[in-house]
Amino acid sequence: MNVVIYHTNDFHSNFNNLKQVHAYIRANKTEHDLYLDSGDYTDLSSIVVQADGGKSAMKLMIDSQIDAMSLGNNEIDLGKEAIVELAKSGVPFLSANIRDLDHKKIDGIYSSIFLTKADKRFLVVGLSPYYSKDFEHASYDTFFMMGGVTTKEPITLVKQELEKQKGQYDYAILLSHSGLFVDKVMLEQLPEIDLCLGGHTHDIATFKGYSQSGQGEKLGKITLEITETGIVEIENIQLDLVEQQNARFDTLYKEIETTTDQILSQPLPHIRALAFDAFNESELINFICDALMKEKPSDLAIMHTGIAERALTNPVSRKSLIENFPSKLNPTHYQISGKAIREAILLSFDEGHIRNSGKGPGFRGSVLGSLGFSQNVKVVKNTDRITIDGHPLEDDKIYSIMTDDYLQRGSGYPSLRVEDSEAAFEPGFIRDLVEKYLMDEEVFVSSKVQRIFEESV
């Protein structure tokens, strides 16, 4: 007898991809088969996820006959309380290495589970991201801890779990949201793992004992032959999913979308609309910069215009804010030289550069854009004159800035990069900051103050 293990990872709330997986699984999965996912199914850029912390989105996975999932960083970004609620959905969530801030296991999250198929016991162990690509320890904890979650070193914990369950399983599967390169290194130290199903780096990779399926645009299919002497992997492929009609999924998604739309579409009070231009100074980006300065007074605030998709217009709701500010980027405070600031500002005048895609960690926008500044900054483009509080920008001086972790990483504007250890990250995303200041008259008034001039005034 054969057992087929279907596998996905990193949907990031792309429900169109899930729709095709849903159709294939429901048409082909038998009682002897498994469907496993390696995390980052949810994404905070989705209004469905934002509405109720991903609980409604899990209904779609349940109807896709999922057997178990590991927790990716995007699930963890929802925060501890939301994770606990997700665990009540009926989907087994696995992570051997996440803990709360008291270093205790989180309710409803299991290190491993047993799944029995064809009279064989499959041990499935889950892992959440811990190592960076450079194998820096606890590399995600700075952001995880804002939501009440921390991580522990995974290799030791997997070994402990395998030892704890020794003799009780026939085949060991690791659902690892760690990335392909990290998985390869970890598996050298975990020879007891028979199959690793990876995620996090969005690779499409298939080789003996390993599968990772991009971002849900493909479906991993691992076929195992069950013999008297053991379990043998006889096929490991990636299925190309053909787009097809799926009335069952469409109906379920429409019901969920209607409910979540009602939750998020309630109007929010605000003072007035704010104009926006991705490539020139605008009220909306000025507003964000001035709100950042009010949130944490600094020498100046800087923001990339690609943080927004459009103007702030009526009606303003949590839904419209999510759609307008899809990126999951935190307000960030650090110190940097005047020279680095000058380099970034001059680069923001490069018409070719500011029209780049802006792709980078946490970024969900459509274009990089130029830079905007707090009202105490004045920039004269034709002279490259830059002043802060009326004083010329000094290359050798160190300035404190408020921005987001996109610019702090050097995304789009490399000179603004500093190490995470040199930055302070604030809870919430930029869209949450916008919502907080929607009724702040002072910030709305200051957003009209011009900061960038074509020539001396």
Tab-separated table of N, CA and C in Angstrom, residues 237-301:
chain	number	residue	atom	x	y	z
A	237	ILE	N	7.683	14.825	-5.889
A	237	ILE	CA	7.537	15.740	-7.022
A	237	ILE	C	6.772	16.995	-6.592
A	238	GLN	N	6.784	18.007	-7.473
A	238	GLN	CA	5.977	19.207	-7.296
A	238	GLN	C	4.892	19.211	-8.367
A	239	LEU	N	3.644	19.300	-7.936
A	239	LEU	CA	2.537	19.320	-8.876
A	239	LEU	C	2.247	20.740	-9.337
A	240	ASP	N	2.107	20.923	-10.656
A	240	ASP	CA	1.623	22.187	-11.194
A	240	ASP	C	0.102	22.160	-11.152
A	241	LEU	N	-0.487	23.100	-10.410
A	241	LEU	CA	-1.929	23.101	-10.218
A	241	LEU	C	-2.610	23.918	-11.303
A	242	VAL	N	-3.543	23.326	-11.976
A	242	VAL	CA	-4.271	23.985	-13.056
A	242	VAL	C	-5.462	24.729	-12.465
A	243	GLU	N	-5.598	26.005	-12.832
A	243	GLU	CA	-6.716	26.798	-12.312
A	243	GLU	C	-8.031	26.194	-12.788
A	244	GLN	N	-8.943	26.055	-11.853
A	244	GLN	CA	-10.220	25.425	-12.195
A	244	GLN	C	-11.330	26.017	-11.339
A	245	GLN	N	-12.561	25.741	-11.755
A	245	GLN	CA	-13.719	26.176	-10.999
A	245	GLN	C	-13.776	25.419	-9.673
A	246	ASN	N	-14.192	26.111	-8.618
A	246	ASN	CA	-14.276	25.480	-7.306
A	246	ASN	C	-15.398	26.172	-6.537
A	247	ALA	N	-16.621	25.762	-6.853
A	247	ALA	CA	-17.793	26.425	-6.285
A	247	ALA	C	-17.851	26.276	-4.773
A	248	ARG	N	-17.423	25.134	-4.256
A	248	ARG	CA	-17.456	24.915	-2.808
A	248	ARG	C	-16.571	25.938	-2.092
A	249	PHE	N	-15.355	26.110	-2.591
A	249	PHE	CA	-14.426	27.066	-1.991
A	249	PHE	C	-14.965	28.487	-2.131
A	250	ASP	N	-15.458	28.831	-3.321
A	250	ASP	CA	-15.960	30.185	-3.567
A	250	ASP	C	-17.080	30.542	-2.588
A	251	THR	N	-17.966	29.603	-2.342
A	251	THR	CA	-19.087	29.844	-1.433
A	251	THR	C	-18.599	30.076	-0.012
A	252	LEU	N	-17.685	29.213	0.431
A	252	LEU	CA	-17.152	29.342	1.787
A	252	LEU	C	-16.375	30.647	1.943
A	253	TYR	N	-15.559	30.977	0.946
A	253	TYR	CA	-14.769	32.206	1.029
A	253	TYR	C	-15.678	33.442	1.024
A	254	LYS	N	-16.729	33.414	0.221
A	254	LYS	CA	-17.648	34.557	0.161
A	254	LYS	C	-18.309	34.779	1.512
A	255	GLU	N	-18.690	33.707	2.184
A	255	GLU	CA	-19.297	33.827	3.508
A	255	GLU	C	-18.317	34.458	4.500
A	256	ILE	N	-17.067	33.985	4.453
A	256	ILE	CA	-16.039	34.506	5.356
A	256	ILE	C	-15.743	35.963	5.033
A	257	GLU	N	-15.619	36.270	3.745
A	257	GLU	CA	-15.304	37.628	3.318
A	257	GLU	C	-16.395	38.605	3.737
A	258	THR	N	-17.647	38.194	3.614
A	258	THR	CA	-18.762	39.064	3.990
A	258	THR	C	-18.724	39.375	5.480
A	259	THR	N	-18.468	38.339	6.280
A	259	THR	CA	-18.423	38.525	7.742
A	259	THR	C	-17.266	39.431	8.145
A	260	THR	N	-16.078	39.153	7.602
A	260	THR	CA	-14.911	39.947	7.989
A	260	THR	C	-15.012	41.377	7.455
A	261	ASP	N	-15.639	41.547	6.291
A	261	ASP	CA	-15.824	42.887	5.740
A	261	ASP	C	-16.702	43.731	6.658
A	262	GLN	N	-17.734	43.105	7.216
A	262	GLN	CA	-18.615	43.818	8.135
A	262	GLN	C	-17.860	44.251	9.386
A	263	ILE	N	-16.976	43.389	9.865
A	263	ILE	CA	-16.201	43.701	11.072
A	263	ILE	C	-15.277	44.888	10.826
A	264	LEU	N	-14.609	44.895	9.676
A	264	LEU	CA	-13.549	45.873	9.428
A	264	LEU	C	-14.033	47.165	8.762
A	265	SER	N	-15.241	47.171	8.234
A	265	SER	CA	-15.702	48.316	7.456
A	265	SER	C	-16.383	49.397	8.292
A	266	GLN	N	-16.461	49.209	9.602
A	266	GLN	CA	-17.057	50.237	10.445
A	266	GLN	C	-16.245	51.528	10.321
A	267	PRO	N	-16.872	52.654	10.031
A	267	PRO	CA	-16.132	53.911	9.824
A	267	PRO	C	-15.363	54.337	11.078
A	268	LEU	N	-14.164	54.857	10.851
A	268	LEU	CA	-13.353	55.403	11.926
A	268	LEU	C	-13.437	56.932	11.884
A	269	PRO	N	-13.549	57.581	13.030
A	269	PRO	CA	-13.557	59.058	13.013
A	269	PRO	C	-12.201	59.598	12.589
A	270	HIS	N	-12.212	60.619	11.753
A	270	HIS	CA	-10.978	61.249	11.328
A	270	HIS	C	-11.275	62.688	10.940
A	271	ILE	N	-10.238	63.495	10.889
A	271	ILE	CA	-10.435	64.931	10.684
A	271	ILE	C	-10.712	65.273	9.227
A	272	ARG	N	-9.892	64.769	8.298
A	272	ARG	CA	-10.131	65.053	6.879
A	272	ARG	C	-9.283	64.114	6.032
A	273	ALA	N	-9.483	64.183	4.721
A	273	ALA	CA	-8.701	63.375	3.783
A	273	ALA	C	-7.273	63.919	3.700
A	274	LEU	N	-6.362	63.034	3.250
A	274	LEU	CA	-4.963	63.415	3.068
A	274	LEU	C	-4.497	62.972	1.689
A	275	ALA	N	-3.991	63.906	0.910
A	275	ALA	CA	-3.532	63.610	-0.452
A	275	ALA	C	-2.257	62.770	-0.418
A	276	PHE	N	-2.015	62.071	-1.539
A	276	PHE	CA	-0.843	61.180	-1.616
A	276	PHE	C	-0.259	61.175	-3.015
A	277	ASP	N	1.078	61.100	-3.072
A	277	ASP	CA	1.823	60.949	-4.319
A	277	ASP	C	3.042	60.104	-3.993
A	278	ALA	N	3.193	58.969	-4.689
A	278	ALA	CA	4.290	58.048	-4.381
A	278	ALA	C	5.657	58.602	-4.747
A	279	PHE	N	5.701	59.639	-5.590
A	279	PHE	CA	6.985	60.116	-6.101
A	279	PHE	C	7.280	61.573	-5.766
A	280	ASN	N	6.384	62.201	-5.019
A	280	ASN	CA	6.583	63.589	-4.623
A	280	ASN	C	6.053	63.789	-3.204
A	281	GLU	N	6.407	64.927	-2.625
A	281	GLU	CA	5.923	65.231	-1.273
A	281	GLU	C	4.399	65.231	-1.245
A	282	SER	N	3.827	64.688	-0.183
A	282	SER	CA	2.371	64.661	-0.061
A	282	SER	C	1.962	64.784	1.401
A	283	GLU	N	0.722	65.182	1.609
A	283	GLU	CA	0.190	65.346	2.964
A	283	GLU	C	0.231	64.045	3.752
A	284	LEU	N	-0.083	62.931	3.107
A	284	LEU	CA	-0.184	61.671	3.840
A	284	LEU	C	1.164	61.247	4.421
A	285	ILE	N	2.222	61.330	3.640
A	285	ILE	CA	3.538	60.937	4.144
A	285	ILE	C	4.033	61.958	5.169
A	286	ASN	N	3.739	63.248	4.950
A	286	ASN	CA	4.063	64.258	5.957
A	286	ASN	C	3.367	63.940	7.283
A	287	PHE	N	2.108	63.541	7.191
A	287	PHE	CA	1.318	63.174	8.369
A	287	PHE	C	1.984	62.024	9.133
A	288	ILE	N	2.413	60.990	8.403
A	288	ILE	CA	3.052	59.843	9.053
A	288	ILE	C	4.346	60.270	9.745
A	289	CYS	N	5.138	61.081	9.066
A	289	CYS	CA	6.401	61.528	9.659
A	289	CYS	C	6.165	62.350	10.919
A	290	ASP	N	5.179	63.233	10.891
A	290	ASP	CA	4.906	64.067	12.060
A	290	ASP	C	4.304	63.242	13.197
A	291	ALA	N	3.521	62.226	12.837
A	291	ALA	CA	2.996	61.316	13.868
A	291	ALA	C	4.136	60.526	14.520
A	292	LEU	N	5.097	60.096	13.722
A	292	LEU	CA	6.271	59.404	14.269
A	292	LEU	C	7.022	60.296	15.250
A	293	MET	N	7.179	61.559	14.913
A	293	MET	CA	7.880	62.494	15.795
A	293	MET	C	7.109	62.724	17.088
A	294	LYS	N	5.796	62.749	16.997
A	294	LYS	CA	4.987	62.940	18.202
A	294	LYS	C	4.993	61.684	19.056
A	295	GLU	N	5.055	60.540	18.404
A	295	GLU	CA	5.090	59.259	19.122
A	295	GLU	C	6.378	59.126	19.918
A	296	LYS	N	7.496	59.491	19.312
A	296	LYS	CA	8.790	59.413	19.991
A	296	LYS	C	9.664	60.562	19.489
A	297	PRO	N	9.698	61.661	20.203
A	297	PRO	CA	10.476	62.819	19.751
A	297	PRO	C	11.919	62.447	19.417
A	298	SER	N	12.372	62.910	18.252
A	298	SER	CA	13.709	62.613	17.749
A	298	SER	C	14.213	63.833	16.997
A	299	ASP	N	15.403	63.726	16.432
A	299	ASP	CA	15.914	64.844	15.639
A	299	ASP	C	15.121	65.026	14.358
A	300	LEU	N	14.662	63.916	13.782
A	300	LEU	CA	13.848	63.976	12.566
A	300	LEU	C	13.169	62.636	12.337
A	301	ALA	N	12.174	62.640	11.474
A	301	ALA	CA	11.518	61.405	11.026
A	301	ALA	C	11.628	61.307	9.524
